[in-house]
mmCIF file of C-alpha atoms in Angstrom:
data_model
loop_
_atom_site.group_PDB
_atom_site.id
_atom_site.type_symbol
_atom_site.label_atom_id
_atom_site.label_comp_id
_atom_site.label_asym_id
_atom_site.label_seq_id
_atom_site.Cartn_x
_atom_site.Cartn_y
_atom_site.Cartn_z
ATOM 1 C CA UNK O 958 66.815 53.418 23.441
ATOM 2 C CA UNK O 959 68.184 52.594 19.979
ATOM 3 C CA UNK O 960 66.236 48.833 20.295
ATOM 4 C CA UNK O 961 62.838 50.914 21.226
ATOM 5 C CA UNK O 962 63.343 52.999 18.314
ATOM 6 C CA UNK O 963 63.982 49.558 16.110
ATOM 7 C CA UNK O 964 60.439 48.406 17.666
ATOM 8 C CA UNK O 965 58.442 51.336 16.725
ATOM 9 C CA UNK O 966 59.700 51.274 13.226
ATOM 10 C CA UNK O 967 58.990 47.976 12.601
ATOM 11 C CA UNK O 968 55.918 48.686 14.308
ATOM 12 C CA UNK O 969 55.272 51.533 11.333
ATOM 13 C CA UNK O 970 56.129 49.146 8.737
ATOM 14 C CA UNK O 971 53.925 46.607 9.923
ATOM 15 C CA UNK O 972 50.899 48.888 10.011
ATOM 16 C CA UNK O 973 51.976 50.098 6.550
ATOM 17 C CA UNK O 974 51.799 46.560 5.084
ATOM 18 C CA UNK O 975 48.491 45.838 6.703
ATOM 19 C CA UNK O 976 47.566 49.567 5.320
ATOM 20 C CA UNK O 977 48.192 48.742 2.474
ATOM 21 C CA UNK O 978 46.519 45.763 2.346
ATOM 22 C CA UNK O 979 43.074 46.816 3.267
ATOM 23 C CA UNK O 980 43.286 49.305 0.709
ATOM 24 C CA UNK O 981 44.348 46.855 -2.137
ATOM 25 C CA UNK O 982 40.868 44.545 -0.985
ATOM 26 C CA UNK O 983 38.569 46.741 0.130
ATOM 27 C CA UNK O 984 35.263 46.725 -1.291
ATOM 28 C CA UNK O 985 34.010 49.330 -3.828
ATOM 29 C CA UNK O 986 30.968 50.373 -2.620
ATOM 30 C CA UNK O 987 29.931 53.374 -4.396
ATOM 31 C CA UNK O 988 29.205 51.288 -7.503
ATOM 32 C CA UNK O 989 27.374 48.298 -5.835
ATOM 33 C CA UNK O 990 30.568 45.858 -6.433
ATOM 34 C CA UNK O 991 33.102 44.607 -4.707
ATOM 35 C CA UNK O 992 35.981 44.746 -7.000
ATOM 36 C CA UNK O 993 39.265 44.896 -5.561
ATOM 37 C CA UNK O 994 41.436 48.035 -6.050
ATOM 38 C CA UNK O 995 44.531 47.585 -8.473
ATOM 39 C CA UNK O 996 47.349 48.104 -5.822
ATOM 40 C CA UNK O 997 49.618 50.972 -6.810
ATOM 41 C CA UNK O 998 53.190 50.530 -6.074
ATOM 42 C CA UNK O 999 53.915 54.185 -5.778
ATOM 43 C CA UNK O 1000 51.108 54.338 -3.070
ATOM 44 C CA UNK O 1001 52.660 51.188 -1.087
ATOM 45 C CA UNK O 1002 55.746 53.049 -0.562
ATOM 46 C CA UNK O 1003 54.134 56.366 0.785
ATOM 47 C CA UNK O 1004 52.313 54.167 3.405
ATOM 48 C CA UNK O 1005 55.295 52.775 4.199
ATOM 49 C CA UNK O 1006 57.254 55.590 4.332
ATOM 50 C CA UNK O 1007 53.949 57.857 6.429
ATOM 51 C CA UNK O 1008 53.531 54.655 8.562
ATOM 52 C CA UNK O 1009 57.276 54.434 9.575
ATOM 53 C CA UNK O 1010 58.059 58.244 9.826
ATOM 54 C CA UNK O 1011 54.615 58.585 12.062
ATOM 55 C CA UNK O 1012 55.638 55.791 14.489
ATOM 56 C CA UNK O 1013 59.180 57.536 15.067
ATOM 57 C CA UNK O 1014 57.689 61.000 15.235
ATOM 58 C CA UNK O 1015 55.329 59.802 17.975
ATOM 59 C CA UNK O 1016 58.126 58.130 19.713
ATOM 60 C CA UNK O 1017 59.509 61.372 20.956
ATOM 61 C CA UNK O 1018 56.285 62.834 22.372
ATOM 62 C CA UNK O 1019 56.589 60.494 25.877
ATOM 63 C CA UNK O 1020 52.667 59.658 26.048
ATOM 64 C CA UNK O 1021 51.637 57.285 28.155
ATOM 65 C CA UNK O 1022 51.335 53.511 26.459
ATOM 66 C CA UNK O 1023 47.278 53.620 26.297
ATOM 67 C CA UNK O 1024 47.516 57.388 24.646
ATOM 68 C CA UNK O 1025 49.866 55.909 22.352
ATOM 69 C CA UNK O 1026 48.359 53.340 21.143
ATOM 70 C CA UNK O 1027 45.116 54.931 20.642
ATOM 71 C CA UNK O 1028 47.022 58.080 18.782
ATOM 72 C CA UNK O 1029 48.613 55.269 16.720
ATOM 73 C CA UNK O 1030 45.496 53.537 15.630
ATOM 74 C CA UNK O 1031 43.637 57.109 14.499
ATOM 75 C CA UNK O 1032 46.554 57.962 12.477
ATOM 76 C CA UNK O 1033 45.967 54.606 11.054
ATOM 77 C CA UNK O 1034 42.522 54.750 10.460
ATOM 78 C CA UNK O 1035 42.981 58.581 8.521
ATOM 79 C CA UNK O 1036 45.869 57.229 6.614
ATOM 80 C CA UNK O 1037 43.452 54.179 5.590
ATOM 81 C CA UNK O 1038 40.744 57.086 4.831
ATOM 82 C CA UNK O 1039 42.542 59.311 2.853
ATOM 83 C CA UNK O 1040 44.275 56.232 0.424
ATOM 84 C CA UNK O 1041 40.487 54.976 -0.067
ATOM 85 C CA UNK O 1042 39.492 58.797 -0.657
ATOM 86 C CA UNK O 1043 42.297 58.833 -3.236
ATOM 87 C CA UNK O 1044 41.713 55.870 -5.159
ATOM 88 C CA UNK O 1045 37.706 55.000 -4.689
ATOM 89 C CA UNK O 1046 36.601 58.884 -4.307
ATOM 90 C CA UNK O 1047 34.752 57.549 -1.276
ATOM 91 C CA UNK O 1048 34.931 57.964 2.663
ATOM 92 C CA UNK O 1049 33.712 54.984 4.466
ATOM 93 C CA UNK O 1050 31.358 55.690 6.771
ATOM 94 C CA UNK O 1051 32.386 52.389 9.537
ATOM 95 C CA UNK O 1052 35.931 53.505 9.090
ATOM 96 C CA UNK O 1053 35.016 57.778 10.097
ATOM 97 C CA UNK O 1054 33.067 56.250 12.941
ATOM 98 C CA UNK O 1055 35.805 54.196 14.236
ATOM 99 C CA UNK O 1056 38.143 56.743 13.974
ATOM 100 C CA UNK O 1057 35.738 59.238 15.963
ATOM 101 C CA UNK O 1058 35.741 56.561 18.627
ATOM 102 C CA UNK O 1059 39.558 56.607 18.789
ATOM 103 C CA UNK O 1060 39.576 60.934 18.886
ATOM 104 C CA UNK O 1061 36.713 60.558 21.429
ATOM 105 C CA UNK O 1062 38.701 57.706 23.818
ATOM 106 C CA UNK O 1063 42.207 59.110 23.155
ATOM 107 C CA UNK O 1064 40.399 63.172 24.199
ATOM 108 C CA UNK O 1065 39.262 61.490 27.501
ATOM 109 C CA UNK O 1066 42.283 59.641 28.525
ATOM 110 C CA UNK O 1067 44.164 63.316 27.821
ATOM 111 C CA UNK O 1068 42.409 65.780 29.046
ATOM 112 C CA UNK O 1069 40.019 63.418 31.488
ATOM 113 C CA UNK O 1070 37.140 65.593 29.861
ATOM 114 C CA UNK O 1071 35.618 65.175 26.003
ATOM 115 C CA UNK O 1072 33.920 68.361 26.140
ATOM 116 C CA UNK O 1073 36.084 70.291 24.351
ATOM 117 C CA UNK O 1074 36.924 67.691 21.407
ATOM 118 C CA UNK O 1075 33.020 67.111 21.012
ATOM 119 C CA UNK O 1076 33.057 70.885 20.616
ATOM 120 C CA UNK O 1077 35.285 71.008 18.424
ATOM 121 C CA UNK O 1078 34.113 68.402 16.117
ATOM 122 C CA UNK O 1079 30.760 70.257 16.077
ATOM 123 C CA UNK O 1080 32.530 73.586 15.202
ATOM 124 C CA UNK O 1081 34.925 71.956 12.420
ATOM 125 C CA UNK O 1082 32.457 70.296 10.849
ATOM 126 C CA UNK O 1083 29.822 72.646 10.765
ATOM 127 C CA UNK O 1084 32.532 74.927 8.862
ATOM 128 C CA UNK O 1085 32.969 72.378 6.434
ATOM 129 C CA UNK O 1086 28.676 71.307 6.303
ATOM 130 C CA UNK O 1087 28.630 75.188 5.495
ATOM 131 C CA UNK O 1088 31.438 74.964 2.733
ATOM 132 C CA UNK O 1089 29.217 72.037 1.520
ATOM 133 C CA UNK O 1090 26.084 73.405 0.994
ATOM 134 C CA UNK O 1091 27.258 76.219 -0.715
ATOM 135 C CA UNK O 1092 29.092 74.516 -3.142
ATOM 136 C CA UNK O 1093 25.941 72.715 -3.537
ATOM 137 C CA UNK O 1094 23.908 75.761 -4.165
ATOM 138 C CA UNK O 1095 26.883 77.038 -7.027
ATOM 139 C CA UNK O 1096 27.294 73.847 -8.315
ATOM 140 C CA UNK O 1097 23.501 73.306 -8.957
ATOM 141 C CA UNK O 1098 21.787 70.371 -8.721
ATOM 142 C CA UNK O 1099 23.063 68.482 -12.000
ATOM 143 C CA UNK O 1100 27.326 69.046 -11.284
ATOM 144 C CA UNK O 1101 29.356 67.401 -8.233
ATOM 145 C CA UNK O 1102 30.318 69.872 -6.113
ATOM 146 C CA UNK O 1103 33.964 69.937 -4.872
ATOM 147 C CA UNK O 1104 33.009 68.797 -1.926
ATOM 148 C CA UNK O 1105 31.332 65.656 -0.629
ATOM 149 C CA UNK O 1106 29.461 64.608 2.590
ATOM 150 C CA UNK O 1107 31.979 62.242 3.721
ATOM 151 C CA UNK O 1108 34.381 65.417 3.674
ATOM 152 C CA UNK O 1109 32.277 67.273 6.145
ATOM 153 C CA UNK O 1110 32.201 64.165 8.139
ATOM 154 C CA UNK O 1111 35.656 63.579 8.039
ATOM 155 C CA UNK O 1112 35.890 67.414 9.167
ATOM 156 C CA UNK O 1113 33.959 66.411 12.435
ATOM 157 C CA UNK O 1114 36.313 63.719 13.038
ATOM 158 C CA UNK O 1115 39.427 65.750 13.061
ATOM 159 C CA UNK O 1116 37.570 68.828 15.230
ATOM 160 C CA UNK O 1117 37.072 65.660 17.515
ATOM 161 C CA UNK O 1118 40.530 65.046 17.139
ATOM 162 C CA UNK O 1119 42.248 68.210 17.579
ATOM 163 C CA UNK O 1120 39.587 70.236 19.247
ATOM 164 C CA UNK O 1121 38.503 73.542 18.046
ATOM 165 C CA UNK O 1122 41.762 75.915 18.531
ATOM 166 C CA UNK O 1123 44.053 73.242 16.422
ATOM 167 C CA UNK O 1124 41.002 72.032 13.997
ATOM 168 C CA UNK O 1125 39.981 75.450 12.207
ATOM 169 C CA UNK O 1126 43.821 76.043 11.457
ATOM 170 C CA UNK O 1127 44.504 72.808 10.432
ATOM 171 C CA UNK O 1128 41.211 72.601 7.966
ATOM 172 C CA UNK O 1129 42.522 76.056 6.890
ATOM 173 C CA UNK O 1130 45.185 74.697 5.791
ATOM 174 C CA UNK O 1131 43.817 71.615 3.975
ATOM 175 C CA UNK O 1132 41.450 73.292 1.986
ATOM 176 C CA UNK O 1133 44.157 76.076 1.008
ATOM 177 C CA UNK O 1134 46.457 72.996 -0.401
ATOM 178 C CA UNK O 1135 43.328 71.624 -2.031
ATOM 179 C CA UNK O 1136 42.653 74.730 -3.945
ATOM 180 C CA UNK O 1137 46.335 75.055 -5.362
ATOM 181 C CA UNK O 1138 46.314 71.358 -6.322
ATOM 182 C CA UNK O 1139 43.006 72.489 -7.993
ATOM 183 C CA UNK O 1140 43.881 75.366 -9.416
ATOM 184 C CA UNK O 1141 47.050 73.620 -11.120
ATOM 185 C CA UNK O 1142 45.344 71.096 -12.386
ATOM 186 C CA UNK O 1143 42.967 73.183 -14.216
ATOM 187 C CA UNK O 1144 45.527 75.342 -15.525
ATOM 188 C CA UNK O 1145 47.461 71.971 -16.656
ATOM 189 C CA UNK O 1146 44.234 70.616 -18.082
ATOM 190 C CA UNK O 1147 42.879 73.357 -19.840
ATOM 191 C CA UNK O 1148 39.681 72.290 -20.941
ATOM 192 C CA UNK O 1149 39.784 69.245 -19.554
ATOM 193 C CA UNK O 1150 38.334 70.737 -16.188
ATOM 194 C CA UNK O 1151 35.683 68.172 -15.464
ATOM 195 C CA UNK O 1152 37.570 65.520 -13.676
ATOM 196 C CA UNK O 1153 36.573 65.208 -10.112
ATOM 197 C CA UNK O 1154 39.561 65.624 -6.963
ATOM 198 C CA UNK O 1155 39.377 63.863 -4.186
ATOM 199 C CA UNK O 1156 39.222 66.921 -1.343
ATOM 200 C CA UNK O 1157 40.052 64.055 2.108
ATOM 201 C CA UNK O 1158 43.939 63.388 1.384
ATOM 202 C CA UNK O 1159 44.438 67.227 1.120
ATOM 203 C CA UNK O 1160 42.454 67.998 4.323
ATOM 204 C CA UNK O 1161 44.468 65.925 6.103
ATOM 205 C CA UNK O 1162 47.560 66.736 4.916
ATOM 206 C CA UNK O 1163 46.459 70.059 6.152
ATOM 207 C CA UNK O 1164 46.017 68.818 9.542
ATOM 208 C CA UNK O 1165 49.383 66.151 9.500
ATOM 209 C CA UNK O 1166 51.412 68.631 11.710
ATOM 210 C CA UNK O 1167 48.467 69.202 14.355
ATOM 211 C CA UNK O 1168 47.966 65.127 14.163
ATOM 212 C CA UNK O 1169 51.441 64.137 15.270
ATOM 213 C CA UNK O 1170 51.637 66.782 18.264
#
């Protein structure tokens, strides 16, 4: 028991280096370049620490090897999302779609039926393509809003995820820890209010607890 528990961690630790790595090198796109991040050594240990913790937490749930595996890989690929989303201020796109693969294999080999976590990725992020818009419409057409696309899409894939019952709590909760972070930092800022937030490592903080069920 205690050597399985040694292998998982490790496990954790690896995926945190490799984590870590693809977010030191990976390309900014937003800008046309492809400049490599600055690594943060703050960051490196939180991946470590998220990558480790996740691999022991998922140790006592007793899914089968395949489920594992595959619940182990989408936790990757968010974690890898939500570090971009924090340091570029960009979701990829071929990084969402893999994950949604993952949800959409790992909702199959659960439940045997993909019905309800397709549902539920077309509830959750129609919620959030609603949220959008309308900060779209306040914002106006020449201000970010606090939202971006890759937000809504990154909605879908954790409706995909979770399905419907688990998703709408857990974006609930996201977007309520986005708005305090928000709200604190323009209170802290004062007039300094037009620096943008990056709204994907708050959503899925949100839906952390929901993730490693």
């Amino acid at each position: 028991m205690r050597n399985m528990i040694a292998l998982r961690l490790i496990a954790g630790v690896a995926a945190g280096l490799l984590l870590n790595a693809l977010a030191d090198h990976w390309p900014e796109r937003r800008w046309g370049a492809a400049a490599r991040v600055t690594p943060q050594p703050l960051r490196r240990v939180l991946v470590l620490l998220a990558t480790g913790g996740a691999a022991l937490g998922l140790q006592q749930l007793g899914q089968p090897p395949a489920a594992h595996l595959l619940h182990m890989a989408l936790l990757f690929c968010l974690l890898l999302a939500g570090v971009i989303d924090w340091e570029q201020r960009l979701l990829p796109d071929p990084l969402l779609l893999l994950a949604a693969g993952i949800a959409l294999l790992l909702a199959a080999l659960r439940a045997g039926n993909p019905a309800p976590a397709v549902m539920g990725a077309i509830v959750a992020g129609g919620c959030m393509l609603a949220a959008y818009a309308g900060g779209r419409c306040y914002a106006g057409a020449h201000a970010p809003p606090a939202l971006g696309f890759g937000d809504v899409k990154l909605a879908a894939v954790l409706g995909l995820a979770l399905g419907v019952q688990a998703a709408l709590p857990a974006l609930l909760a996201g977007v309520l820890l986005a708005g305090a972070v928000a709200l604190f930092l323009r209170v802290a800022r004062g007039r300094h209010r037009g620096v943008f937030m990056p709204y994907a490592p708050w959503l899925l903080l949100g839906a952390l607890p929901a993730l490693l069920r």
